[in-house]
Amino acid sequence: MQQLEDIRELQLQLQRQRRLPPVAQPRPGPQPQARAAAAAPPLAPPLWTRRQTLTGGGAMAAALGLGMVGAWGRKGAWAEARAALGALPVPGLHAHAGAGGADTALAGANAGPRTISATLAARPSTIDLGGPVVQTWSYGGTVPGPLLRGRVGDTLQVAVRNHLPQATTVHWHGMAIPNRMDGVPNLTQQPIAPGAAMTYRFVLPHAGTYWYHPHVGMQADRGLYGPLIIDDPAEPGRYDAEFVVVLDDWLDGTGRTPDQALQQLTGGMDSMGGMDSMDMGQTQSGGMQMSMGGMAAMERMRSAALGGDAGDVDYPHYLANGRVPTAPQTLRARPGQRVRIRLLNAGADTAFRVALGGHRLTVTHSDGYPVRPVTVDSLLLSMGERYDVEVTLGDGAFPLVAEAEGKGGQALAVVRTGGGAAPRAGVRPAELRRRLLHLSDLDATPQAALPRQRVDRVHDLVLQGDMMSYRWTINGQSYDHLRPSDAMALPLRDGERVRLRFVNLSSMWHPMHVHGHTFQVRTPGSASGAGPRKDTVIVRPLETVVCDVAADNPGTWMAHCHNLYHSESGMMALLAYHN
Ligand SMILES: [Cu+2]
């Protein structure tokens, strides 16, 4: 019965989008090939070869459930995939159209929508970060969690099993999916209790680089996060290889948990949803003292690019694909190859400034959506943001550095196309201090821009809070995680164009994120004024950022700060409309 309802919802969503035919009931039947072939869309002949490569690669990535994120050579995809099949003991993920191996997957290259099934087992885990070994929580024992990958129109079906001592959910960051799949506890679903399971199922609505993480308490500041990539066979791109680079700030298992770090910031005064009583007991006594320690750390953490305070938490480690910089992951390609690098900041309190030594970066996508390409030396990613960049690689070994903005440390991966010594862990390429990408540099491509429409209503979201009270609010209200109320939601109507103005009256920057929609930033400094499509945008102290949203996905949706310490302390609001 539940499944039937889900399918009906999927069909409704598809019909609303008018992009795809209604899907058949997803069933792991024995003839996926026949079903796929029957639904095959017309194929544009010039794209045949490229499309075959792309979709084949995507299917195999899905079929493998790559626990390790990193290099994905498209041309050598089949050989790598075959080699990796034996090397990866815990797939946990398969695409029905690709489950039979490379041949089936290739046959699926021109196929219709598939169902991609995955399992995410959230559980306590021992993780080696490349030296430091930590006790944390992860999906399936790897950090980041498995790469989930599909094509636009595929159905993603993910069984989430909760082996944690706390309730959990999974939020699919940046995805315009049905509200009840959004993963917000006590709002769009009941949280998944310890020992329980839930299956999320939705159609992948648009291409791009996305990610998943829990929306409960401080869980996302542990190892519970992973990338979700959606390919569009109609837009294969012009690149030879692809790297997925997931950045994170890390403290879990290094002497304190994220819950304890939050407790230190709040001075032990506030009660917190999602925190267990054991954590509470451990920090109660020294809370105020450590809060002052936190203040001292904050004095040190400053960033001109972020307009003041860089963050609230001093982390011992910064990770690229789950590795500390002294044991970096090596991303391999050949000299002269054009690579697409998908950058994702899964951190909780750290913006990363990214540069690739010896290279400039051509920014092609922000938060999944294409922008008019702009070439820079470095770019800043807030928590929750993604940027896709393209680079033509030189010959050698190059540092891909993600400096923890204003905090001193950094994450590192090595891009290797030839011989030469690996870069040192502390290497600081000159590109970090050259031309930095600015929001006003970015314009959506005409295809990605919202269609012109009169603005029907304007909502201000006034951001306030400070380190002393550590109470963070939107329009004067702190969000109640246990009892969220529709009554506090900002009203709008289905079909409207809504202008959101994020008005920051605090002395701290906030990465503001809206669920279920991708807004268009209005950037007065840009040539067209069109601005990029995004779902997460940096709002500096005393700055106002204006974003337009097409209300085309009814439900009750969050608009919140993606600093996990701020959001858990109340910096969340709701937008609600129904059809
Ligand atoms: Cu914030």
XYZ file of C-alpha atoms and ligand atoms in Angstrom:
580
model
C 0.000 0.000 0.000
C 2.790 2.337 1.003
C 4.606 1.438 -2.171
C 1.538 2.164 -4.303
C 1.245 5.596 -2.751
C 4.893 6.266 -3.445
C 4.492 5.297 -7.071
C 1.470 7.521 -7.470
C 3.457 10.378 -6.027
C 6.328 9.725 -8.413
C 3.953 9.729 -11.373
C 2.380 12.972 -10.257
C 5.780 14.544 -9.885
C 6.847 13.400 -13.316
C 3.680 14.672 -14.929
C 4.116 18.017 -13.220
C 7.587 18.319 -14.605
C 6.343 17.291 -18.061
C 9.802 16.006 -18.790
C 9.319 12.295 -18.701
C 6.648 9.708 -19.319
C 4.989 8.109 -16.279
C 7.168 5.389 -14.794
C 6.175 1.792 -14.547
C 6.060 0.306 -11.085
C 9.689 -0.071 -10.012
C 10.247 -3.761 -9.522
C 13.503 -5.644 -9.421
C 12.278 -7.898 -12.174
C 14.376 -10.194 -14.298
C 13.972 -8.226 -17.574
C 15.192 -4.707 -16.879
C 16.737 -4.578 -20.327
C 13.471 -5.271 -22.096
C 11.651 -2.717 -19.971
C 14.366 -0.150 -20.527
C 14.417 -0.725 -24.266
C 10.655 -0.309 -24.514
C 10.861 3.102 -22.887
C 13.944 4.261 -24.790
C 13.767 7.926 -25.780
C 14.866 9.051 -29.237
C 18.602 9.404 -29.438
C 20.468 12.307 -30.985
C 22.974 10.595 -33.306
C 25.938 12.986 -32.833
C 25.961 12.287 -29.103
C 25.827 8.545 -29.370
C 29.387 7.651 -28.499
C 29.824 10.244 -25.816
C 26.482 9.487 -24.277
C 27.274 5.818 -24.254
C 30.467 6.494 -22.359
C 28.826 8.829 -19.900
C 25.790 6.795 -19.059
C 27.773 3.590 -19.041
C 30.177 5.126 -16.586
C 27.349 6.366 -14.432
C 25.670 3.004 -14.424
C 28.840 1.255 -13.437
C 29.545 3.747 -10.696
C 26.072 3.048 -9.426
C 26.509 -0.665 -9.905
C 29.669 -0.576 -7.859
C 28.445 1.720 -5.147
C 31.906 3.216 -4.918
C 32.656 3.394 -1.235
C 35.678 5.403 -2.183
C 35.097 8.776 -3.701
C 37.755 10.149 -5.989
C 38.932 9.775 -9.526
C 36.576 8.474 -12.116
C 38.283 8.087 -15.489
C 35.527 7.967 -18.054
C 37.534 6.529 -20.879
C 38.940 3.719 -18.829
C 35.736 3.277 -16.924
C 35.097 -0.307 -17.924
C 38.531 -1.619 -17.106
C 38.554 0.225 -13.775
C 35.067 -0.924 -12.985
C 35.893 -4.541 -13.652
C 39.053 -4.287 -11.612
C 37.260 -2.544 -8.793
C 34.446 -5.073 -8.658
C 36.639 -7.549 -6.891
C 38.321 -4.940 -4.756
C 35.193 -3.563 -3.160
C 33.613 -5.996 -0.766
C 30.665 -3.841 0.299
C 28.779 -2.603 -2.742
C 25.479 -1.886 -1.007
C 24.227 -0.338 -4.194
C 23.152 -1.501 -7.592
C 21.280 -0.213 -10.581
C 18.787 -2.684 -11.938
C 19.694 -1.787 -15.501
C 23.365 -2.218 -14.735
C 23.258 -5.005 -12.207
C 24.160 -7.629 -14.763
C 27.577 -6.081 -15.364
C 29.133 -3.979 -18.049
C 27.238 -5.427 -20.989
C 23.860 -4.850 -19.417
C 24.912 -1.385 -18.367
C 26.045 -0.548 -21.875
C 22.762 -1.764 -23.271
C 21.141 0.565 -20.768
C 23.011 3.572 -22.141
C 20.105 4.543 -24.346
C 17.506 3.146 -22.015
C 14.656 4.846 -20.244
C 14.441 5.535 -16.529
C 15.885 2.903 -14.222
C 15.503 2.189 -10.557
C 18.747 2.536 -8.650
C 18.732 0.758 -5.314
C 21.116 1.429 -2.476
C 21.442 0.696 1.194
C 22.798 3.168 3.725
C 23.531 1.507 7.051
C 24.166 4.256 9.606
C 26.294 2.774 12.364
C 29.094 3.392 14.851
C 32.382 2.812 13.025
C 36.131 2.893 13.484
C 37.600 5.015 10.693
C 41.236 5.539 9.699
C 41.598 9.117 8.442
C 45.078 8.379 7.127
C 46.857 8.177 10.485
C 44.353 9.313 13.096
C 41.927 6.490 13.840
C 38.600 7.695 15.186
C 35.429 6.251 16.624
C 32.561 7.874 14.768
C 29.298 7.202 12.946
C 29.294 6.452 9.231
C 27.242 5.013 6.398
C 28.493 1.485 5.832
C 31.906 1.969 7.419
C 33.408 4.514 5.004
C 33.880 8.299 5.166
C 32.544 9.771 2.945
C 29.627 7.380 2.491
C 29.076 5.630 -0.831
C 28.770 7.656 -4.019
C 25.171 7.436 -5.201
C 24.788 8.098 -8.898
C 22.020 8.047 -11.454
C 20.579 9.807 -14.459
C 17.858 12.415 -14.624
C 14.541 10.551 -14.508
C 15.907 7.480 -12.736
C 14.259 6.475 -9.493
C 16.568 6.376 -6.508
C 15.480 3.922 -3.843
C 17.570 3.966 -0.701
C 16.990 1.700 2.274
C 18.291 3.469 5.374
C 18.970 1.180 8.322
C 19.577 2.892 11.628
C 22.128 1.110 13.812
C 22.893 4.327 15.731
C 21.995 4.929 19.383
C 19.883 7.916 18.221
C 17.004 8.433 15.815
C 18.093 9.626 12.367
C 16.879 10.752 8.927
C 18.491 11.367 5.538
C 18.136 14.699 3.758
C 18.911 14.887 0.031
C 20.576 18.275 -0.174
C 19.602 20.398 -3.175
C 17.036 18.007 -4.578
C 13.575 19.165 -5.647
C 11.825 15.990 -4.545
C 8.445 15.346 -2.882
C 8.235 16.934 0.558
C 7.759 13.647 2.397
C 11.145 12.417 1.105
C 12.972 15.518 2.436
C 14.204 13.943 5.672
C 13.333 16.652 8.209
C 12.409 15.011 11.539
C 9.031 15.788 13.075
C 8.162 17.879 10.019
C 8.276 15.762 6.849
C 8.600 12.417 8.616
C 8.927 10.723 11.964
C 12.627 10.140 12.614
C 13.895 6.594 12.041
C 14.233 5.076 15.515
C 17.340 3.146 16.589
C 17.066 -0.350 15.135
C 14.445 0.716 12.581
C 14.671 1.262 8.815
C 13.025 3.395 6.144
C 13.156 3.437 2.380
C 13.435 6.761 0.586
C 12.253 6.654 -3.008
C 12.108 9.514 -5.494
C 12.771 10.435 -9.108
C 16.087 12.212 -9.727
C 14.729 15.533 -10.951
C 17.743 17.379 -12.374
C 21.409 16.865 -13.131
C 24.271 18.007 -10.954
C 26.412 17.498 -7.870
C 24.390 16.932 -4.695
C 24.840 15.155 -1.386
C 23.071 13.460 1.471
C 23.333 13.735 5.248
C 21.147 13.326 8.359
C 18.950 16.215 9.475
C 18.998 15.256 13.150
C 21.045 16.957 15.843
C 24.798 17.117 15.237
C 24.960 13.835 13.294
C 26.134 15.457 10.057
C 29.296 16.669 11.829
C 30.279 13.033 12.305
C 31.040 10.795 9.321
C 27.466 10.654 8.051
C 27.591 12.245 4.608
C 28.136 11.259 0.996
C 27.918 12.557 -2.581
C 24.942 12.107 -4.901
C 25.626 12.766 -8.576
C 23.013 12.972 -11.283
C 24.018 12.809 -14.928
C 22.053 14.262 -17.806
C 22.637 12.123 -20.909
C 21.625 15.127 -23.025
C 24.505 17.167 -21.532
C 27.518 14.886 -21.447
C 30.025 17.698 -21.040
C 33.403 18.013 -22.672
C 35.846 16.409 -20.300
C 37.956 13.272 -20.190
C 37.912 12.343 -16.529
C 36.155 13.319 -13.360
C 37.211 13.760 -9.724
C 34.752 13.953 -6.855
C 36.269 15.796 -3.897
C 34.312 15.911 -0.637
C 35.673 18.307 1.993
C 35.005 18.129 5.712
C 36.022 19.595 9.061
C 36.649 16.831 11.583
C 36.610 16.582 15.364
C 34.526 13.485 16.176
C 36.494 10.891 18.119
C 39.430 13.223 18.797
C 38.529 13.796 22.451
C 35.063 15.228 21.988
C 31.954 14.688 19.924
C 30.131 17.356 17.907
C 27.427 17.297 20.610
C 30.063 18.176 23.201
C 31.503 20.904 20.980
C 28.032 22.430 20.731
C 27.617 22.121 24.473
C 30.861 24.034 24.902
C 29.592 26.833 22.661
C 26.280 27.131 24.455
C 28.024 27.093 27.821
C 25.972 24.136 28.965
C 22.945 26.392 29.409
C 20.709 25.181 26.617
C 19.029 21.867 26.180
C 19.442 20.366 22.757
C 17.336 18.024 20.677
C 19.170 14.940 19.546
C 21.736 15.010 22.316
C 21.930 11.976 24.521
C 22.139 12.247 28.279
C 25.603 10.738 28.454
C 27.103 13.540 26.374
C 25.252 16.039 28.519
C 26.666 14.591 31.727
C 30.219 14.637 30.473
C 30.294 18.318 29.623
C 28.017 19.836 32.220
C 30.732 20.602 34.744
C 33.246 22.329 32.479
C 30.765 23.917 30.105
C 31.311 27.578 30.949
C 35.071 27.300 31.087
C 35.253 25.698 27.664
C 32.851 28.236 26.306
C 35.469 30.874 27.109
C 38.041 28.691 25.379
C 35.722 28.756 22.380
C 35.644 32.537 22.539
C 39.437 32.666 22.478
C 39.504 30.402 19.434
C 36.995 32.669 17.739
C 39.278 35.658 18.279
C 41.847 33.888 16.149
C 39.477 32.785 13.397
C 38.993 35.776 11.121
C 38.430 36.060 7.392
C 38.174 39.164 5.253
C 36.441 37.138 2.538
C 33.759 36.066 5.026
C 33.478 39.547 6.502
C 34.719 38.809 10.028
C 34.441 35.710 12.190
C 35.320 32.690 10.091
C 33.688 30.115 12.353
C 32.888 29.020 15.876
C 34.758 25.719 16.148
C 38.488 25.029 15.957
C 38.852 21.613 14.285
C 41.885 19.359 14.692
C 41.546 17.930 11.149
C 40.388 18.958 7.713
C 39.668 16.156 5.263
C 39.511 15.678 1.509
C 37.691 12.427 0.725
C 38.137 11.296 4.296
C 41.920 11.789 4.427
C 44.131 14.123 6.449
C 46.717 16.101 4.419
C 49.659 13.983 5.598
C 48.107 10.944 3.851
C 46.264 12.487 0.908
C 44.275 10.665 -1.715
C 45.896 10.654 -5.167
C 43.609 11.526 -8.080
C 45.099 10.196 -11.317
C 44.720 11.403 -14.884
C 46.938 11.929 -17.921
C 48.733 15.142 -18.901
C 46.621 17.309 -21.176
C 43.383 15.697 -20.083
C 40.462 17.929 -19.270
C 39.006 16.950 -15.923
C 35.791 17.922 -14.227
C 36.267 18.338 -10.489
C 33.104 18.152 -8.432
C 33.776 19.976 -5.154
C 31.473 19.531 -2.169
C 31.788 21.046 1.304
C 30.276 18.600 3.803
C 31.721 20.518 6.759
C 29.692 21.831 9.689
C 31.458 25.095 10.583
C 34.201 25.664 7.976
C 34.323 27.409 4.619
C 37.052 26.055 2.340
C 39.159 28.101 -0.077
C 40.097 25.745 -2.921
C 42.916 26.010 -5.466
C 44.887 23.609 -7.653
C 48.598 24.414 -7.733
C 49.819 25.426 -11.191
C 46.335 25.643 -12.680
C 43.393 27.974 -13.039
C 39.859 26.709 -12.487
C 36.991 27.202 -14.907
C 33.797 27.220 -12.871
C 30.965 25.526 -14.806
C 28.287 24.720 -12.179
C 27.162 26.080 -8.838
C 25.061 23.822 -6.599
C 24.427 21.501 -9.538
C 23.227 24.105 -12.041
C 25.258 25.386 -14.994
C 26.702 28.904 -14.982
C 28.362 30.860 -17.748
C 31.932 29.574 -17.404
C 34.272 31.883 -15.508
C 37.972 31.223 -14.915
C 39.519 32.021 -11.541
C 42.451 30.911 -9.380
C 40.510 29.954 -6.269
C 37.015 29.730 -4.895
C 35.311 29.659 -1.528
C 32.826 26.901 -0.648
C 30.530 27.313 2.314
C 29.081 24.361 4.152
C 26.567 22.703 1.838
C 27.793 24.417 -1.342
C 29.065 22.596 -4.417
C 31.043 23.908 -7.362
C 32.025 21.995 -10.478
C 35.203 23.222 -12.150
C 37.081 22.145 -15.270
C 40.841 22.094 -15.663
C 43.253 21.013 -18.391
C 45.979 19.236 -16.486
C 49.721 19.763 -16.785
C 52.345 17.057 -16.345
C 53.369 16.206 -12.800
C 51.935 16.058 -9.276
C 49.814 19.001 -8.145
C 48.290 19.953 -4.778
C 44.525 20.364 -4.702
C 44.337 22.431 -1.527
C 41.242 23.337 0.473
C 42.311 25.870 3.054
C 40.029 26.100 6.094
C 39.136 29.760 5.562
C 40.363 31.867 8.469
C 41.206 28.819 10.562
C 44.765 27.930 9.628
C 44.502 24.254 8.674
C 43.815 22.703 5.319
C 42.655 19.641 3.437
C 44.679 18.209 0.567
C 44.369 15.817 -2.346
C 47.099 15.178 -4.929
C 46.346 15.370 -8.639
C 48.947 13.233 -10.395
C 49.467 12.977 -14.145
C 53.182 12.118 -14.118
C 56.284 11.719 -11.998
C 57.671 14.018 -9.353
C 57.529 14.290 -5.602
C 54.139 14.555 -3.938
C 53.369 17.994 -2.519
C 53.987 18.549 1.206
C 50.989 18.434 3.560
C 51.334 22.153 4.330
C 51.825 23.345 0.743
C 50.162 26.691 0.010
C 49.872 27.238 -3.751
C 50.084 30.882 -4.848
C 46.699 30.443 -6.551
C 45.037 30.592 -3.104
C 45.914 34.303 -2.927
C 45.182 35.214 -6.526
C 41.824 35.803 -8.166
C 39.027 34.503 -5.913
C 35.616 33.710 -7.377
C 32.930 36.181 -6.298
C 29.218 35.540 -6.301
C 28.784 38.470 -8.680
C 31.020 36.696 -11.236
C 28.329 34.080 -11.725
C 25.345 34.075 -14.058
C 23.047 31.159 -14.736
C 23.139 29.886 -18.301
C 19.957 30.816 -20.210
C 18.741 27.223 -19.819
C 19.333 27.260 -16.063
C 17.858 30.710 -15.385
C 14.375 30.931 -13.905
C 11.899 32.052 -16.568
C 10.967 35.714 -16.283
C 8.000 36.194 -13.992
C 6.638 39.001 -11.864
C 7.552 38.722 -8.185
C 4.353 37.904 -6.297
C 5.638 38.387 -2.760
C 8.725 39.242 -0.779
C 9.807 37.606 2.466
C 12.610 38.942 4.614
C 14.582 36.436 6.659
C 16.403 38.457 9.293
C 19.401 36.587 10.672
C 20.477 37.323 14.226
C 22.513 35.835 17.040
C 25.813 36.161 18.844
C 28.510 34.097 20.503
C 27.599 35.117 24.049
C 24.010 33.898 24.039
C 24.658 31.368 21.277
C 20.994 31.729 20.351
C 20.604 32.009 16.577
C 17.311 33.201 15.121
C 15.448 33.960 11.909
C 12.927 36.814 12.246
C 13.443 36.689 15.999
C 12.437 33.033 16.361
C 14.445 29.968 17.275
C 13.296 26.806 15.535
C 11.837 24.095 17.752
C 13.310 20.832 16.439
C 10.988 18.653 18.479
C 7.772 20.541 17.813
C 8.103 22.534 14.585
C 4.973 24.454 13.827
C 3.444 25.309 10.477
C 2.144 28.397 12.256
C 5.605 29.965 12.131
C 5.992 29.217 8.389
C 6.328 32.075 5.924
C 3.263 31.859 3.690
C 3.302 31.550 -0.086
C 1.149 30.020 -2.816
C 1.756 27.337 -5.388
C 2.907 28.819 -8.677
C 4.144 32.093 -7.212
C 7.505 33.721 -7.714
C 8.781 34.532 -4.241
C 11.649 36.832 -3.408
C 13.621 35.872 -0.300
C 15.845 38.543 1.215
C 18.393 37.167 3.649
C 19.156 40.133 5.903
C 22.152 39.426 8.125
C 22.133 41.609 11.234
C 24.698 39.468 13.069
C 28.486 39.787 13.072
C 28.898 36.264 11.683
C 28.432 34.965 8.140
C 25.728 32.380 7.398
C 25.430 29.909 4.489
C 21.668 30.004 3.884
C 20.061 26.917 2.390
C 16.512 26.338 1.112
C 15.064 22.836 0.836
C 13.189 21.459 -2.178
C 14.046 24.369 -4.495
C 16.970 25.971 -6.270
C 16.671 29.738 -6.084
C 18.222 32.275 -8.397
C 20.513 34.753 -6.699
C 20.026 38.351 -7.780
C 23.524 39.745 -8.041
C 23.483 43.490 -8.749
C 27.178 43.410 -9.674
C 26.768 40.923 -12.501
C 26.479 41.925 -16.128
C 22.972 40.553 -16.610
C 21.720 40.760 -13.044
C 20.582 37.198 -13.559
C 22.829 35.521 -10.999
C 23.456 31.806 -10.490
C 20.939 29.132 -9.550
C 21.860 27.873 -6.083
C 20.408 26.199 -3.021
C 23.024 27.485 -0.559
C 24.443 31.002 -0.514
C 26.890 32.870 1.704
C 25.423 35.902 3.521
C 28.145 38.012 5.152
C 27.711 40.142 8.279
C 25.430 43.133 7.706
C 24.866 42.008 4.108
C 21.552 41.324 2.367
C 21.396 38.647 -0.328
C 18.303 38.531 -2.520
C 17.112 35.268 -4.083
C 14.086 34.440 -6.218
C 12.280 31.139 -5.842
C 9.734 29.519 -8.139
C 7.141 27.946 -5.835
C 6.646 24.789 -7.861
C 7.088 22.017 -5.304
C 4.372 22.238 -2.622
C 5.065 21.297 0.971
C 6.551 22.640 4.177
C 10.203 23.385 3.510
C 13.097 24.557 5.592
C 15.138 27.684 4.971
C 18.090 27.494 7.329
C 21.697 28.271 8.052
C 23.992 25.386 7.042
C 26.365 26.072 9.901
C 25.291 23.019 11.884
C 26.031 24.723 15.207
C 23.800 27.644 14.243
C 20.986 25.550 12.811
C 20.924 23.240 15.815
C 20.787 26.371 17.993
C 17.667 27.579 16.195
C 18.618 29.290 12.910
C 15.922 27.610 10.832
C 12.675 28.864 9.323
C 9.879 27.304 7.295
C 8.237 28.086 3.976
C 4.861 26.439 3.466
C 2.416 26.124 0.575
C 0.101 23.476 -0.719
C -1.598 22.773 -4.008
Cu 24.665 30.622 10.631
